[in-house]
Short mmCIF file of N, CA and C in Angstrom, two decimals:
data_model
loop_
_atom_site.label_atom_id
_atom_site.label_comp_id
_atom_site.label_asym_id
_atom_site.label_seq_id
_atom_site.Cartn_x
_atom_site.Cartn_y
_atom_site.Cartn_z
N MET A 1 64.36 68.57 125.55
CA MET A 1 65.21 67.60 124.86
C MET A 1 64.87 66.21 125.36
N SER A 2 64.76 65.27 124.46
CA SER A 2 64.55 63.89 124.90
C SER A 2 65.82 63.09 124.61
N TYR A 3 66.09 62.15 125.46
CA TYR A 3 67.30 61.35 125.36
C TYR A 3 66.95 59.88 125.26
N THR A 4 67.88 59.10 124.70
CA THR A 4 67.76 57.65 124.66
C THR A 4 69.07 57.05 125.16
N ALA A 5 69.01 55.80 125.58
CA ALA A 5 70.21 55.11 126.06
C ALA A 5 71.30 55.18 124.99
N GLY A 6 72.51 55.50 125.42
CA GLY A 6 73.65 55.60 124.52
C GLY A 6 73.98 57.02 124.10
N ASP A 7 73.05 57.97 124.32
CA ASP A 7 73.33 59.36 123.97
C ASP A 7 74.45 59.92 124.84
N ARG A 8 75.30 60.73 124.23
CA ARG A 8 76.36 61.42 124.97
C ARG A 8 75.81 62.75 125.47
N VAL A 9 76.07 63.05 126.73
CA VAL A 9 75.56 64.26 127.38
C VAL A 9 76.65 64.90 128.22
N GLU A 10 76.40 66.14 128.64
CA GLU A 10 77.25 66.80 129.62
C GLU A 10 76.35 67.43 130.67
N SER A 11 76.86 67.48 131.89
CA SER A 11 76.07 68.01 132.99
C SER A 11 76.00 69.53 132.93
N CYS A 12 74.87 70.04 133.39
CA CYS A 12 74.69 71.48 133.57
C CYS A 12 73.76 71.70 134.76
N THR A 13 74.09 71.03 135.85
CA THR A 13 73.22 71.04 137.03
C THR A 13 73.49 72.19 137.99
N GLY A 14 74.70 72.74 137.94
CA GLY A 14 75.08 73.74 138.93
C GLY A 14 75.43 73.11 140.27
N ASP A 15 75.48 71.80 140.33
CA ASP A 15 75.81 71.05 141.55
C ASP A 15 77.33 70.99 141.72
N PRO A 16 77.87 71.44 142.84
CA PRO A 16 79.32 71.41 143.01
C PRO A 16 79.90 69.99 143.03
N ASP A 17 79.08 68.99 143.33
CA ASP A 17 79.54 67.60 143.33
C ASP A 17 79.62 67.02 141.91
N LEU A 18 79.04 67.70 140.95
CA LEU A 18 79.05 67.27 139.56
C LEU A 18 79.28 68.51 138.69
N PRO A 19 80.55 68.87 138.50
CA PRO A 19 80.85 70.12 137.79
C PRO A 19 80.19 70.18 136.42
N ASP A 20 79.68 71.36 136.07
CA ASP A 20 79.10 71.56 134.74
C ASP A 20 80.13 71.18 133.69
N GLY A 21 79.65 70.50 132.64
CA GLY A 21 80.52 70.08 131.56
C GLY A 21 81.08 68.67 131.73
N THR A 22 80.72 67.98 132.84
CA THR A 22 81.16 66.61 133.01
C THR A 22 80.46 65.74 131.97
N LEU A 23 81.23 65.01 131.19
CA LEU A 23 80.69 64.19 130.11
C LEU A 23 80.22 62.83 130.62
N GLY A 24 79.21 62.28 129.93
CA GLY A 24 78.72 60.97 130.29
C GLY A 24 77.87 60.37 129.19
N THR A 25 77.40 59.16 129.44
CA THR A 25 76.56 58.42 128.50
C THR A 25 75.27 58.03 129.19
N VAL A 26 74.14 58.31 128.54
CA VAL A 26 72.83 57.95 129.09
C VAL A 26 72.74 56.43 129.17
N ALA A 27 72.38 55.93 130.36
CA ALA A 27 72.23 54.49 130.56
C ALA A 27 70.75 54.08 130.50
N VAL A 28 69.89 54.81 131.24
CA VAL A 28 68.47 54.48 131.31
C VAL A 28 67.66 55.76 131.32
N VAL A 29 66.59 55.80 130.52
CA VAL A 29 65.64 56.90 130.54
C VAL A 29 64.33 56.34 131.08
N TYR A 30 63.84 56.91 132.18
CA TYR A 30 62.60 56.43 132.78
C TYR A 30 61.40 57.15 132.15
N GLY A 31 60.25 56.51 132.19
CA GLY A 31 59.05 57.02 131.54
C GLY A 31 58.49 58.28 132.17
N ASP A 32 58.72 58.48 133.45
CA ASP A 32 58.21 59.65 134.14
C ASP A 32 59.32 60.69 134.31
N TYR A 33 59.05 61.92 133.93
CA TYR A 33 60.07 62.99 134.00
C TYR A 33 60.71 63.07 135.38
N GLY A 34 59.91 62.92 136.43
CA GLY A 34 60.40 63.05 137.80
C GLY A 34 61.35 61.94 138.23
N ASP A 35 61.40 60.85 137.47
CA ASP A 35 62.31 59.74 137.81
C ASP A 35 63.72 59.98 137.29
N GLY A 36 63.89 60.98 136.44
CA GLY A 36 65.21 61.34 135.95
C GLY A 36 65.76 60.39 134.92
N ILE A 37 67.06 60.55 134.69
CA ILE A 37 67.79 59.77 133.69
C ILE A 37 69.06 59.26 134.36
N ASP A 38 69.32 57.97 134.24
CA ASP A 38 70.57 57.42 134.77
C ASP A 38 71.68 57.67 133.75
N VAL A 39 72.76 58.28 134.22
CA VAL A 39 73.89 58.60 133.35
C VAL A 39 75.16 58.02 133.95
N ASP A 40 75.95 57.34 133.13
CA ASP A 40 77.28 56.88 133.52
C ASP A 40 78.27 57.96 133.11
N PHE A 41 78.71 58.77 134.10
CA PHE A 41 79.63 59.86 133.80
C PHE A 41 81.04 59.34 133.62
N ASP A 42 81.80 60.03 132.78
CA ASP A 42 83.16 59.60 132.45
C ASP A 42 84.10 59.64 133.64
N ASP A 43 83.70 60.34 134.72
CA ASP A 43 84.54 60.36 135.92
C ASP A 43 84.33 59.11 136.78
N GLY A 44 83.51 58.17 136.27
CA GLY A 44 83.31 56.90 136.95
C GLY A 44 82.13 56.87 137.90
N ARG A 45 81.41 57.98 137.99
CA ARG A 45 80.28 58.04 138.92
C ARG A 45 78.95 57.97 138.17
N PRO A 46 78.18 56.90 138.36
CA PRO A 46 76.83 56.88 137.80
C PRO A 46 75.94 57.78 138.65
N ARG A 47 75.06 58.55 137.99
CA ARG A 47 74.18 59.45 138.72
C ARG A 47 72.82 59.47 138.03
N ASN A 48 71.82 59.83 138.81
CA ASN A 48 70.48 60.03 138.28
C ASN A 48 70.27 61.55 138.22
N VAL A 49 69.94 62.06 137.03
CA VAL A 49 69.85 63.50 136.79
C VAL A 49 68.54 63.78 136.04
N LEU A 50 67.88 64.87 136.38
CA LEU A 50 66.73 65.29 135.60
C LEU A 50 67.22 65.79 134.23
N ALA A 51 66.37 65.66 133.22
CA ALA A 51 66.76 66.06 131.87
C ALA A 51 67.18 67.52 131.80
N CYS A 52 66.61 68.38 132.66
CA CYS A 52 66.95 69.80 132.64
C CYS A 52 68.38 70.04 133.11
N GLY A 53 69.02 69.04 133.72
CA GLY A 53 70.40 69.15 134.18
C GLY A 53 71.41 68.56 133.21
N LEU A 54 70.95 68.30 131.96
CA LEU A 54 71.83 67.71 130.95
C LEU A 54 71.75 68.51 129.65
N ASP A 55 72.85 68.54 128.94
CA ASP A 55 72.91 69.09 127.60
C ASP A 55 73.46 68.01 126.67
N PRO A 56 72.96 67.96 125.43
CA PRO A 56 73.50 66.99 124.49
C PRO A 56 74.91 67.37 124.08
N VAL A 57 75.74 66.37 123.80
CA VAL A 57 77.07 66.61 123.25
C VAL A 57 76.95 66.39 121.75
N LEU A 58 77.21 67.43 121.00
CA LEU A 58 77.02 67.36 119.56
C LEU A 58 78.29 66.93 118.86
#
């Protein structure tokens, strides 16, 4: 899945610090897969997440 700034996403990382299903908005997508995607999560915490740890919100 590819994302662009403004896309709505939910986490699916399995990380206990970021429960699966936490909603957010993509802020920045970096050109290299390993640099991840900056997401502003609705819980107020901005995080950098790899694309494999996100699902689109339809």
